[in-house]
Amino acid sequence: MIERTLAILKPDCVRKNLTGAVIARIEKAGFKIIGMKKTRLTQETAGAFYAVHKGRPFYDGLVEFMSSGACVPIALEKENAIADFRTLIGATDPAEAVPGTIRKDFADNKGENIVHGSDSPENGKIEIAFFFSVKELIEVI
Ligand code: UDP
Ligand code: MG
């Protein structure tokens, strides 16, 4: 099934000048970019995006990190996008990620792990709508 997923190139990715390298991997894997922007999250917006993790020990640090600099949200479309993107980025902790995955190759640690990916088709839709209006999404041609 054709699915949509939200990627976020996190502030560590931007700081390390790796946005181009990560986008190249995403495109090489067959994902179509249907929306992309550069923005900086406030603590409030970062907290709302990760609200599902509120109360977990890493939540405050995550909010701090995600609002620490610019990030690049990208709306992606592809057959089987959710699972295929999670495979492309690898495990949350780069130490546990498979070689050749984005997190294994570029991330420093479990918190600063370069890229976000949605975990279900439903959350993909919700998360894309968090960052993009319908008008900002381009049909795949
Ligand atoms: N995170 C963290 N410590 C943890 C678990 C998660 O710092 O023990 C951060 C990390 O940046 C991760 C994000 O919180 O990407 C969201 O966690 P989730 O379990 O949803 O991982 P993901 O879906 O990003 O692989
Ligand atoms: Mg997650």
Coordinates of N, CA and C and ligand atoms in Angstrom, one line a residue:
M1 N 0.8 -1.2 0.0 CA 0.0 0.0 0.0 C 0.9 1.3 0.0
I2 N 0.5 2.3 -0.7 CA 1.2 3.5 -0.7 C 0.9 4.2 0.6
E3 N 2.0 4.6 1.3 CA 1.9 5.2 2.6 C 2.6 6.5 2.7
R4 N 2.3 7.3 3.7 CA 3.1 8.5 4.0 C 3.7 8.4 5.3
T5 N 4.9 8.9 5.4 CA 5.6 9.0 6.7 C 6.3 10.3 6.9
L6 N 6.4 10.8 8.2 CA 7.1 12.0 8.4 C 8.5 11.7 8.9
A7 N 9.5 12.3 8.2 CA 10.9 12.3 8.6 C 11.1 13.7 9.2
I8 N 11.9 13.7 10.3 CA 12.5 15.0 10.7 C 14.0 14.8 10.8
L9 N 14.7 15.6 10.0 CA 16.2 15.7 10.2 C 16.4 16.5 11.4
K10 N 16.9 15.9 12.5 CA 17.0 16.6 13.8 C 18.1 17.6 13.9
P11 N 18.1 18.4 14.9 CA 19.1 19.5 15.0 C 20.6 19.0 14.9
D12 N 20.9 17.8 15.4 CA 22.2 17.2 15.2 C 22.6 17.0 13.8
C13 N 21.6 16.6 13.0 CA 21.8 16.4 11.5 C 22.1 17.7 10.9
V14 N 21.4 18.8 11.2 CA 21.6 20.1 10.7 C 23.0 20.6 11.1
R15 N 23.3 20.5 12.4 CA 24.6 21.0 12.9 C 25.8 20.4 12.3
K16 N 25.6 19.1 12.0 CA 26.7 18.4 11.4 C 26.8 18.5 9.8
N17 N 25.9 19.4 9.3 CA 25.9 19.5 7.8 C 25.7 18.2 7.1
L18 N 24.8 17.4 7.6 CA 24.5 16.1 7.0 C 23.1 16.1 6.4
T19 N 22.4 17.2 6.2 CA 21.0 17.1 5.7 C 21.1 16.6 4.2
G20 N 22.0 17.1 3.4 CA 22.1 16.6 2.0 C 22.4 15.1 2.0
A21 N 23.4 14.6 2.8 CA 23.7 13.2 2.8 C 22.5 12.3 3.2
V22 N 21.8 12.8 4.2 CA 20.6 12.0 4.6 C 19.5 12.0 3.6
I23 N 19.3 13.2 3.0 CA 18.2 13.3 2.0 C 18.6 12.4 0.8
A24 N 19.9 12.4 0.4 CA 20.3 11.5 -0.7 C 20.0 10.0 -0.4
R25 N 20.2 9.6 0.8 CA 19.9 8.2 1.1 C 18.4 7.9 1.0
I26 N 17.6 8.9 1.5 CA 16.2 8.8 1.5 C 15.7 8.7 0.0
E27 N 16.2 9.5 -0.8 CA 15.8 9.5 -2.3 C 16.3 8.2 -2.9
K28 N 17.5 7.8 -2.6 CA 18.1 6.6 -3.2 C 17.2 5.3 -2.9
A29 N 16.6 5.4 -1.7 CA 15.8 4.3 -1.2 C 14.4 4.3 -1.8
G30 N 14.1 5.3 -2.7 CA 12.9 5.3 -3.4 C 11.7 6.2 -2.9
F31 N 12.0 6.9 -1.8 CA 11.0 7.8 -1.2 C 10.8 9.0 -2.1
K32 N 9.6 9.5 -2.2 CA 9.3 10.7 -2.9 C 9.0 11.8 -1.9
I33 N 9.7 12.9 -2.0 CA 9.5 14.1 -1.1 C 8.3 14.8 -1.6
I34 N 7.2 14.9 -0.7 CA 6.0 15.6 -1.1 C 5.9 16.9 -0.3
G35 N 6.8 17.1 0.7 CA 6.8 18.4 1.4 C 8.1 18.5 2.2
M36 N 8.7 19.7 2.3 CA 9.9 19.8 3.1 C 10.1 21.3 3.5
K37 N 10.6 21.5 4.7 CA 10.8 22.8 5.2 C 11.9 22.8 6.2
K38 N 12.5 24.0 6.5 CA 13.4 24.1 7.6 C 12.8 25.0 8.6
T39 N 12.8 24.6 9.8 CA 12.2 25.4 10.9 C 12.9 25.2 12.2
R40 N 12.6 26.0 13.2 CA 13.1 25.7 14.5 C 11.9 25.5 15.5
L41 N 11.9 24.4 16.2 CA 10.8 24.1 17.1 C 11.0 24.9 18.4
T42 N 9.9 25.4 19.0 CA 10.0 25.9 20.3 C 9.9 24.8 21.3
Q43 N 10.2 25.0 22.6 CA 10.1 23.9 23.5 C 8.6 23.4 23.6
E44 N 7.7 24.3 23.4 CA 6.3 24.0 23.5 C 5.9 23.1 22.3
T45 N 6.4 23.4 21.1 CA 6.0 22.6 19.9 C 6.7 21.3 20.0
A46 N 8.0 21.3 20.4 CA 8.7 20.0 20.5 C 8.0 19.1 21.5
G47 N 7.6 19.7 22.6 CA 6.9 18.9 23.7 C 5.6 18.4 23.2
A48 N 4.9 19.1 22.4 CA 3.6 18.7 21.8 C 3.8 17.5 20.8
F49 N 4.8 17.7 20.0 CA 5.1 16.6 19.0 C 5.4 15.3 19.7
Y50 N 6.1 15.3 20.7 CA 6.5 14.1 21.4 C 5.7 13.9 22.7
A51 N 4.5 14.4 22.7 CA 3.6 14.3 23.9 C 3.4 12.8 24.4
V52 N 3.4 11.9 23.4 CA 3.2 10.5 23.8 C 4.3 10.0 24.7
H53 N 5.5 10.7 24.7 CA 6.6 10.3 25.6 C 6.6 11.1 26.9
K54 N 5.6 11.9 27.1 CA 5.6 12.8 28.3 C 5.6 11.8 29.6
G55 N 6.5 12.2 30.6 CA 6.6 11.4 31.8 C 7.7 10.4 31.7
R56 N 8.2 10.1 30.5 CA 9.4 9.2 30.4 C 10.7 9.9 30.9
P57 N 11.7 9.2 31.4 CA 12.9 9.9 31.9 C 13.6 10.7 30.8
F58 N 13.5 10.4 29.6 CA 14.2 11.1 28.5 C 13.5 12.3 27.9
Y59 N 12.2 12.5 28.4 CA 11.3 13.5 27.7 C 11.9 14.9 27.8
D60 N 12.3 15.3 29.0 CA 12.8 16.7 29.1 C 14.0 17.0 28.2
G61 N 14.9 16.0 28.2 CA 16.1 16.1 27.4 C 15.8 16.1 25.9
L62 N 14.8 15.3 25.5 CA 14.4 15.2 24.1 C 13.8 16.6 23.7
V63 N 13.0 17.2 24.5 CA 12.4 18.5 24.2 C 13.5 19.5 24.1
E64 N 14.4 19.5 25.0 CA 15.5 20.4 25.0 C 16.3 20.3 23.7
F65 N 16.7 19.0 23.3 CA 17.4 18.8 22.1 C 16.7 19.2 20.9
M66 N 15.4 18.8 20.8 CA 14.7 19.1 19.5 C 14.4 20.5 19.3
S67 N 14.5 21.3 20.4 CA 14.3 22.8 20.2 C 15.7 23.5 20.2
S68 N 16.8 22.8 20.2 CA 18.1 23.4 20.3 C 18.7 24.0 19.1
G69 N 18.0 23.8 18.0 CA 18.5 24.4 16.7 C 17.5 24.1 15.6
A70 N 17.8 24.4 14.4 CA 16.9 24.1 13.2 C 16.8 22.6 13.0
C71 N 15.6 22.3 12.4 CA 15.4 20.9 12.0 C 14.7 21.0 10.6
V72 N 14.7 19.8 9.9 CA 14.1 19.8 8.6 C 13.0 18.7 8.5
P73 N 11.7 19.0 8.7 CA 10.7 18.1 8.6 C 10.4 17.8 7.1
I74 N 10.3 16.5 6.8 CA 10.1 16.1 5.4 C 8.9 15.1 5.3
A75 N 7.9 15.4 4.5 CA 6.8 14.5 4.3 C 7.2 13.6 3.1
L76 N 7.1 12.3 3.3 CA 7.5 11.3 2.3 C 6.4 10.3 1.9
E77 N 6.5 9.9 0.7 CA 5.5 8.9 0.2 C 6.2 7.8 -0.6
K78 N 5.7 6.6 -0.3 CA 6.3 5.4 -1.0 C 5.4 4.2 -0.7
E79 N 5.5 3.2 -1.5 CA 4.9 1.9 -1.1 C 5.5 1.4 0.2
N80 N 4.7 1.0 1.2 CA 5.2 0.5 2.4 C 6.2 1.5 3.2
A81 N 5.8 2.8 3.1 CA 6.7 3.8 3.6 C 7.1 3.7 5.1
I82 N 6.1 3.3 5.9 CA 6.4 3.3 7.3 C 7.5 2.3 7.7
A83 N 7.3 1.1 7.3 CA 8.3 0.0 7.6 C 9.6 0.2 6.9
D84 N 9.5 0.6 5.6 CA 10.7 0.8 4.9 C 11.6 1.9 5.4
F85 N 10.9 3.0 5.9 CA 11.7 4.1 6.4 C 12.3 3.7 7.8
R86 N 11.6 3.0 8.6 CA 12.2 2.5 9.9 C 13.4 1.6 9.6
T87 N 13.3 0.8 8.6 CA 14.5 -0.1 8.2 C 15.6 0.8 7.7
L88 N 15.3 1.8 6.9 CA 16.4 2.7 6.4 C 17.1 3.4 7.5
I89 N 16.4 3.9 8.6 CA 17.0 4.7 9.6 C 17.7 3.8 10.7
G90 N 17.2 2.6 10.9 CA 17.7 1.7 11.9 C 17.2 2.0 13.3
A91 N 17.7 1.2 14.3 CA 17.2 1.2 15.6 C 17.4 2.6 16.3
T92 N 16.5 2.9 17.3 CA 16.6 4.2 18.0 C 18.0 4.5 18.5
D93 N 18.6 3.4 19.1 CA 20.0 3.6 19.6 C 21.0 3.2 18.5
P94 N 21.8 4.1 18.0 CA 22.7 3.8 16.9 C 23.6 2.6 17.2
A95 N 23.9 2.4 18.5 CA 24.8 1.3 18.9 C 24.1 -0.1 18.6
E96 N 22.8 -0.1 18.5 CA 22.0 -1.3 18.2 C 21.6 -1.4 16.8
A97 N 21.9 -0.3 16.0 CA 21.4 -0.2 14.6 C 22.2 -1.1 13.7
V98 N 21.6 -1.6 12.6 CA 22.3 -2.4 11.6 C 23.3 -1.6 10.8
P99 N 24.5 -2.1 10.5 CA 25.4 -1.3 9.7 C 24.7 -0.9 8.3
G100 N 25.0 0.3 7.9 CA 24.5 0.8 6.6 C 23.2 1.6 6.8
T101 N 22.6 1.6 8.1 CA 21.5 2.4 8.3 C 21.9 3.8 8.7
I102 N 21.0 4.8 8.5 CA 21.3 6.2 8.7 C 21.8 6.4 10.1
R103 N 21.1 5.9 11.1 CA 21.5 6.2 12.5 C 22.8 5.5 12.8
K104 N 23.1 4.3 12.3 CA 24.3 3.6 12.6 C 25.5 4.4 12.0
D105 N 25.3 5.0 10.8 CA 26.4 5.6 10.1 C 26.6 7.1 10.6
F106 N 25.6 7.7 11.1 CA 25.7 9.2 11.4 C 25.4 9.6 12.8
A107 N 24.7 8.8 13.6 CA 24.2 9.2 14.9 C 25.3 9.0 16.0
D108 N 25.3 9.9 17.0 CA 26.2 9.8 18.1 C 25.7 8.9 19.3
N109 N 24.4 9.1 19.6 CA 23.8 8.3 20.7 C 22.3 8.2 20.6
K110 N 21.7 7.5 21.5 CA 20.3 7.2 21.5 C 19.4 8.5 21.4
G111 N 19.9 9.6 22.1 CA 19.1 10.8 22.1 C 19.3 11.6 20.8
E112 N 20.5 11.8 20.5 CA 20.8 12.6 19.3 C 21.1 11.6 18.2
N113 N 20.0 11.2 17.5 CA 20.0 10.1 16.6 C 19.6 10.5 15.2
I114 N 19.9 11.8 14.8 CA 19.9 12.3 13.4 C 18.5 12.4 12.8
V115 N 17.6 11.4 13.0 CA 16.4 11.5 12.2 C 15.2 10.8 12.9
H116 N 14.0 11.4 12.7 CA 12.7 10.8 13.2 C 12.0 10.1 12.1
G117 N 11.3 9.0 12.4 CA 10.4 8.4 11.5 C 9.1 8.0 12.2
S118 N 8.0 8.2 11.5 CA 6.7 7.8 12.1 C 6.6 6.3 12.3
D119 N 5.8 5.9 13.3 CA 5.8 4.4 13.6 C 4.5 3.7 13.1
S120 N 3.6 4.4 12.5 CA 2.4 3.7 11.9 C 1.8 4.6 10.8
P121 N 1.0 4.1 9.9 CA 0.4 4.9 8.8 C -0.5 6.0 9.5
E122 N -1.2 5.7 10.5 CA -2.0 6.6 11.2 C -1.2 7.8 11.8
N123 N -0.1 7.5 12.5 CA 0.7 8.5 13.0 C 1.5 9.3 11.9
G124 N 1.7 8.6 10.8 CA 2.3 9.3 9.7 C 1.5 10.4 9.2
K125 N 0.2 10.2 9.1 CA -0.8 11.2 8.7 C -0.8 12.3 9.7
I126 N -1.0 11.9 11.0 CA -1.1 12.9 12.0 C 0.2 13.8 12.1
E127 N 1.3 13.2 12.0 CA 2.6 13.9 12.1 C 2.9 14.8 10.9
I128 N 2.5 14.4 9.7 CA 2.6 15.2 8.6 C 1.7 16.5 8.7
A129 N 0.5 16.2 9.2 CA -0.4 17.4 9.4 C 0.1 18.3 10.5
F130 N 1.0 17.8 11.4 CA 1.5 18.7 12.5 C 2.4 19.7 11.9
F131 N 3.1 19.4 10.7 CA 4.0 20.3 10.1 C 3.6 21.0 8.8
F132 N 2.7 20.3 8.1 CA 2.4 20.7 6.7 C 0.9 20.9 6.6
S133 N 0.5 22.0 5.9 CA -0.9 22.2 5.5 C -1.1 21.4 4.2
V134 N -2.3 21.1 3.9 CA -2.6 20.3 2.6 C -2.0 21.0 1.4
K135 N -2.1 22.3 1.4 CA -1.5 23.1 0.3 C 0.0 23.0 0.1
E136 N 0.6 22.6 1.2 CA 2.1 22.5 1.1 C 2.6 21.1 0.7
L137 N 1.7 20.2 0.5 CA 2.0 18.9 0.1 C 1.8 18.7 -1.4
I138 N 2.8 18.2 -2.1 CA 2.8 18.1 -3.6 C 2.5 16.7 -4.0
E139 N 1.5 16.5 -4.9 CA 1.2 15.2 -5.4 C 2.4 14.6 -6.1
V140 N 2.6 13.3 -5.9 CA 3.7 12.6 -6.6 C 3.4 12.5 -8.1
I141 N 4.3 12.9 -8.9 CA 4.1 12.9 -10.4 C 5.1 12.0 -11.1
Ligands
UDP1 N1 14.9 8.8 23.1 C1 15.9 9.0 24.1 N2 16.2 8.0 25.0 C2 15.4 6.8 25.0 C3 14.4 6.6 24.0 C4 14.2 7.6 23.1 O1 16.6 10.0 24.1 O2 15.7 5.9 25.8 C5 14.6 9.9 22.1 C6 15.3 9.6 20.8 O3 15.7 10.8 20.2 C7 14.2 9.0 20.0 C8 13.0 9.8 20.5 O4 13.3 10.0 21.9 O5 14.3 9.1 18.6 C9 11.6 9.1 20.4 O6 11.7 7.8 21.0 P1 11.1 6.5 20.3 O7 11.1 5.4 21.3 O8 9.8 6.9 19.7 O9 12.2 6.2 19.2 P2 12.1 6.3 17.6 O10 10.7 6.0 17.1 O11 12.6 7.7 17.2 O12 13.1 5.3 17.1
MG2 MG 8.9 6.8 17.8

